[in-house]
Amino acid sequence: MNRRAAVLTLTGLSLLLGALASVLTGYLASGAGGDAATAPHLWTLRSSLVPLGSAQPIEGATRIVLDNHGRAVIALPAAGIDPASYPYLRVAFGDTPAPPLARLLVRAVRGAAGHWLARSEDVAPRDTWFYLGTAPQWHGALARVELFLLGAPDQTVTIHTIGLYPRSASHALQSLLSAWTSAGPWRHSSVNQHTGGRLDGSLLYPLPAAALLAAFALAACALLPRLFPGFRGLRWPAAGGIVLLCWLLLDTLWQWQLLQRLHTAREQFAGSSNTEKLLAGPDRELFAISRAVKQALADRPARVLVSARDEYRGMRLAYYLYPLNVFWEREGPPLPDPALLRAGDYILLLQPSDVGFDRSAGLLHLPDRRTVPVQPVLITDTGVLVQVL
Amino acid sequence: MEWLRLSLALVLPGALGVCLVRAVSGPAMRERRLLLAGYGTLLGLLGLPQIMRLLNLAGLPLTFGGTALAAALTGGAALLVGGAARGRWPTGAPAPVTQGALTAAQRVLLLACGALIAARLAGLGLELLWRPLFPWDATMHWATKARVWFELGTMAPFVENAQWLQSGSAGVYTDHHPAYPPTVPLLQVWISLALQRWDESLVNLPWLVCVMALGAAFFAQARQAGVAVATALAFTYLLLSLPLLDAHVALAGYADLILACCYCAAVMALYNWCVRRQACQAILAATFALLCTQIKNEGFYWAVSLLPGLLVMKLSPRQLLAGGLALAALLATALTLLPRDLMIAGHSLASLRLTFYSAAWPALLRQLFVFDNWHLLAYLLLGLLLVALPRGVLRDRPLRALLAALGGAVALYLVLFLGTKFAHGAIHYTASGRIALHLMPSLTFLAMLLFDALYRLDQPASSPGGSG
């Protein structure tokens, strides 16, 4: 055997042995044969179980219609179910949700208290599995399990099966595949962390799985030359190949997730002008009011103070208002001390706001009961622009 | 016409940088073209904002033509000065060639890595081109300045909120971090000046160019260090496939990626200076270390982290030990005696709230070994270090110097997230990942060198050296 063939053989053998060891470890860790005697607990959906949105039985499935705010809740009775026996929750759609559901959330209700367990974003695949076994509140006596479906107003989704499943290797595998392939859209946290799959409701993240595979394969790579002298002196190229291939496995998953997000970006923004992108994006409402404000101010060298209860919306609105001379304070009071305001300053109250506007009296009412005399400049559903007198 | 100006805006910094690097580099360098391209582009992207700052300081308006002219004159002067100086520099012998003819397997690996890198960069580029400015900090304190400076054609001052409220002046602005260095916003201003308008997506093109330059510089410096082609390209692929690095291209607008590229450029140049003592590498290391301080406040600390590497090269082990003890004593004294409100690189002792935040430790470990922020890099580096230490790989002084520099940087990182108020950024995963990004390209370089060294140790004496 020449050197190249020997390296490839050693790499391949090591990976094979590593994969076998990993699968065996996973099989044993997931419950081996599983709770073979425990049948899954499946719920039959009725309209009475859907307190928000509506449900309509169709052949072999249930059609759920989200309300005009894009929400539906399915309340599944869980009295008498031992959560410890059913660590997996499955939601099988009758067809692929199109557009994808923005979010699917799971909540456990005990008494009067609800506890969020897991969520999945950008829900498009037919089968969504959650692993709830490590969720702190998935234990004891539960009153019900609630599923929150968030999507487009009046969106229709067809659900085929909702059920709780016992511990087994196949359920573990399906849960892993579901979690690893549902990374969801870009979030603000994406610049700080990338878990590799769904943030929660996941049995295992991809990196430890790949590291385990690499560790077993490298161990095999270290041992095989002792058994087969033909492999001597080839450990390092083989080790490099093993690490590279395990890296490629992880990177293939990452690349797939990037492509999903790229597809979303293309659908939403490709071919649009700068303004069209902003009017189509998640900040369209804020961008629209910023344009209206700039038109109203017509290049006047004015100071504009942004007041918003929601920190993120306030920050984004302030950004869209530049290059006006904008003030927005993170974690600050709703408005600065009125004594620091000057006549001619503009204040933009982004709804919801902790500052009240009394139009008839021409006053802003701050939470500390102080007032600021103002006159209205622009009033929209999104916000109110006033000028300090 | 707009695309022509935009193309010029992307090419001109690179051309400026190439002139500057060429002025200091010698002919006896392997992969010289890639080195020029990589380092030149990085230097140009970071140097052009400094030219804009000087123009602003001179009272000149920020315009595309004016800046381009200043850049062209700077590049021309660098070529003239460099050409004259090069005649006096010792040429030195070219680095010995250790790479034999590529095998079929190596060619396949090269093609595969090249294709993967190209596909990744293309996808990230499209995401960047289509998606408007998105990330939090980008719209909170980076693009805010760019937006104002572009519209006004001058670098209007940004002050703290309280000062803004008091001043009432029309020409004074505020945002959440008014004192942050202006390099990154000026990059966006430069693109906007070329477009003659603000574009939420196109202003982020320098981020894509920066990461491409990082790849070229990384590969070139790997080859300078004697690493075989296949290994160098494989590790370049590993570097450019790091998920958080990719995320910072797709969601461009933060300064962290730019700082990561700059620091890595400094580290790689420092290492290769340690190996071959070429003046050009020393100049590049010093230049990029200085530029780190002009990108983010953390850049100052990363620049300082290079000093241990220099000391390892200059001092004997005994002197190092004595120096280390003296430094520890100095630090303890400084912590005790320094005024609590003395500002260093944007922070004071009082504001840091020094104590041990134990809850941050598991979060940091999770961020490295459980979340897929860096693929297998943390495991790889740890494994290589554990294998390298007992095998005497670190008897190599330049490698020890590199380890000292990066070890110092990692120590600073741990102090930041375990010992200061910024531990909350680790516990809630809001900062530790992107601050780690500053160091990851350099740590990838270290991992590559360790792998290469271990590979060489295992090879029979008669076979050609170099991994891959």
Short mmCIF file of N, CA, C and O in Angstrom, two decimals, chain A residues 64-67 69-70 93-104 120-126 128 149-159 185 260 263-264 267-268 284:
data_model
loop_
_atom_site.label_atom_id
_atom_site.label_comp_id
_atom_site.label_asym_id
_atom_site.label_seq_id
_atom_site.Cartn_x
_atom_site.Cartn_y
_atom_site.Cartn_z
N ILE A 64 -55.64 24.70 11.81
CA ILE A 64 -55.60 25.77 12.81
C ILE A 64 -55.51 27.08 12.06
O ILE A 64 -54.64 27.24 11.18
N VAL A 65 -56.38 28.02 12.39
CA VAL A 65 -56.32 29.34 11.77
C VAL A 65 -55.88 30.34 12.83
O VAL A 65 -56.51 30.46 13.89
N LEU A 66 -54.80 31.03 12.56
CA LEU A 66 -54.31 32.05 13.49
C LEU A 66 -55.23 33.25 13.47
O LEU A 66 -55.92 33.50 12.45
N ASP A 67 -55.27 33.99 14.55
CA ASP A 67 -56.17 35.15 14.60
C ASP A 67 -55.62 36.30 13.78
O ASP A 67 -54.59 36.16 13.12
N HIS A 69 -54.08 38.75 14.56
CA HIS A 69 -52.76 39.22 15.01
C HIS A 69 -51.70 38.16 14.74
O HIS A 69 -50.55 38.31 15.13
N GLY A 70 -52.10 37.07 14.11
CA GLY A 70 -51.14 36.01 13.80
C GLY A 70 -50.82 35.11 14.97
O GLY A 70 -49.68 34.64 15.09
N PHE A 93 -46.78 18.65 11.29
CA PHE A 93 -47.67 19.40 10.44
C PHE A 93 -48.15 18.52 9.29
O PHE A 93 -47.43 17.67 8.80
N GLY A 94 -49.39 18.78 8.87
CA GLY A 94 -49.93 18.01 7.75
C GLY A 94 -49.26 18.38 6.44
O GLY A 94 -49.11 17.58 5.55
N ASP A 95 -48.87 19.63 6.31
CA ASP A 95 -48.07 20.05 5.16
C ASP A 95 -47.12 21.15 5.65
O ASP A 95 -47.30 21.70 6.72
N THR A 96 -46.14 21.45 4.84
CA THR A 96 -45.13 22.42 5.25
C THR A 96 -45.76 23.81 5.40
O THR A 96 -46.36 24.30 4.45
N PRO A 97 -45.67 24.42 6.57
CA PRO A 97 -46.26 25.75 6.73
C PRO A 97 -45.65 26.73 5.73
O PRO A 97 -44.43 26.83 5.61
N ALA A 98 -46.51 27.40 4.99
CA ALA A 98 -46.01 28.37 4.01
C ALA A 98 -46.88 29.61 4.10
O ALA A 98 -48.06 29.54 3.79
N PRO A 99 -46.43 30.76 4.54
CA PRO A 99 -45.04 30.96 4.93
C PRO A 99 -44.71 30.23 6.23
O PRO A 99 -45.62 29.78 6.92
N PRO A 100 -43.45 30.13 6.57
CA PRO A 100 -43.11 29.42 7.81
C PRO A 100 -43.72 30.13 9.01
O PRO A 100 -43.91 31.35 8.99
N LEU A 101 -44.06 29.39 10.00
CA LEU A 101 -44.49 30.01 11.26
C LEU A 101 -43.29 30.78 11.83
O LEU A 101 -42.18 30.28 11.81
N ALA A 102 -43.57 31.98 12.33
CA ALA A 102 -42.47 32.77 12.89
C ALA A 102 -41.91 32.11 14.14
O ALA A 102 -40.71 32.11 14.39
N ARG A 103 -42.83 31.54 14.92
CA ARG A 103 -42.38 30.95 16.18
C ARG A 103 -43.35 29.89 16.65
O ARG A 103 -44.57 30.00 16.44
N LEU A 104 -42.82 28.87 17.27
CA LEU A 104 -43.62 27.83 17.92
C LEU A 104 -43.07 27.70 19.34
O LEU A 104 -41.91 27.38 19.53
N SER A 120 -39.16 27.30 18.91
CA SER A 120 -38.53 27.08 17.61
C SER A 120 -38.95 28.24 16.72
O SER A 120 -40.10 28.68 16.76
N GLU A 121 -38.00 28.76 15.95
CA GLU A 121 -38.30 29.90 15.10
C GLU A 121 -38.22 29.51 13.63
O GLU A 121 -37.51 28.55 13.28
N ASP A 122 -38.90 30.26 12.80
CA ASP A 122 -38.86 30.00 11.36
C ASP A 122 -39.27 28.56 11.09
O ASP A 122 -38.56 27.78 10.46
N VAL A 123 -40.44 28.20 11.61
CA VAL A 123 -40.84 26.80 11.63
C VAL A 123 -41.41 26.40 10.28
O VAL A 123 -42.51 26.78 9.92
N ALA A 124 -40.68 25.67 9.53
CA ALA A 124 -41.13 25.22 8.23
C ALA A 124 -41.18 23.70 8.07
O ALA A 124 -42.01 23.20 7.34
N PRO A 125 -40.29 22.97 8.71
CA PRO A 125 -40.30 21.53 8.47
C PRO A 125 -41.58 20.88 8.97
O PRO A 125 -42.23 21.39 9.87
N ARG A 126 -41.91 19.77 8.39
CA ARG A 126 -43.15 19.10 8.72
C ARG A 126 -43.16 18.57 10.14
O ARG A 126 -44.20 18.50 10.77
N THR A 128 -41.61 18.80 13.92
CA THR A 128 -40.79 19.52 14.90
C THR A 128 -40.79 18.74 16.20
O THR A 128 -41.86 18.45 16.74
N LEU A 149 -48.58 29.29 18.61
CA LEU A 149 -48.19 29.40 17.21
C LEU A 149 -48.25 30.87 16.82
O LEU A 149 -49.29 31.52 16.97
N LEU A 150 -47.12 31.39 16.34
CA LEU A 150 -47.06 32.79 15.92
C LEU A 150 -46.69 32.84 14.45
O LEU A 150 -45.72 32.22 14.02
N GLY A 151 -47.47 33.57 13.69
CA GLY A 151 -47.20 33.66 12.26
C GLY A 151 -47.89 34.86 11.66
O GLY A 151 -48.06 35.89 12.32
N ALA A 152 -48.32 34.73 10.43
CA ALA A 152 -48.98 35.84 9.74
C ALA A 152 -50.45 35.90 10.15
O ALA A 152 -51.04 34.87 10.49
N PRO A 153 -51.06 37.09 10.14
CA PRO A 153 -52.50 37.18 10.47
C PRO A 153 -53.33 36.27 9.58
O PRO A 153 -53.11 36.20 8.37
N ASP A 154 -54.25 35.54 10.21
CA ASP A 154 -55.17 34.64 9.52
C ASP A 154 -54.47 33.50 8.78
O ASP A 154 -55.07 32.86 7.90
N GLN A 155 -53.24 33.24 9.13
CA GLN A 155 -52.51 32.13 8.50
C GLN A 155 -53.14 30.81 8.91
O GLN A 155 -53.60 30.66 10.05
N THR A 156 -53.11 29.87 7.98
CA THR A 156 -53.66 28.55 8.25
C THR A 156 -52.53 27.54 8.29
O THR A 156 -51.67 27.54 7.40
N VAL A 157 -52.52 26.71 9.31
CA VAL A 157 -51.56 25.60 9.36
C VAL A 157 -52.34 24.33 9.64
O VAL A 157 -53.36 24.35 10.32
N THR A 158 -51.85 23.25 9.10
CA THR A 158 -52.51 21.95 9.31
C THR A 158 -51.63 21.12 10.23
O THR A 158 -50.46 20.89 9.93
N ILE A 159 -52.21 20.68 11.32
CA ILE A 159 -51.45 19.85 12.27
C ILE A 159 -51.98 18.43 12.21
O ILE A 159 -53.19 18.18 12.36
N PRO A 185 -34.11 32.46 12.01
CA PRO A 185 -33.56 33.60 11.28
C PRO A 185 -32.41 34.24 12.05
O PRO A 185 -32.14 33.87 13.19
N GLN A 260 -30.24 28.97 4.31
CA GLN A 260 -31.64 29.23 4.70
C GLN A 260 -31.85 30.72 4.92
O GLN A 260 -32.83 31.31 4.47
N HIS A 263 -31.65 32.72 1.73
CA HIS A 263 -32.90 32.60 0.97
C HIS A 263 -33.93 33.61 1.50
O HIS A 263 -34.61 34.27 0.72
N THR A 264 -34.02 33.72 2.82
CA THR A 264 -34.94 34.68 3.43
C THR A 264 -34.57 36.10 3.03
O THR A 264 -35.45 36.91 2.69
N GLU A 267 -35.60 36.71 -0.54
CA GLU A 267 -37.05 36.87 -0.68
C GLU A 267 -37.48 38.27 -0.24
O GLU A 267 -38.37 38.88 -0.80
N GLN A 268 -36.81 38.73 0.82
CA GLN A 268 -37.26 39.96 1.45
C GLN A 268 -36.67 41.21 0.79
O GLN A 268 -37.34 42.23 0.68
N ARG A 284 -40.00 48.72 9.36
CA ARG A 284 -40.67 49.58 8.38
C ARG A 284 -41.47 50.69 9.06
O ARG A 284 -41.47 51.82 8.60
#
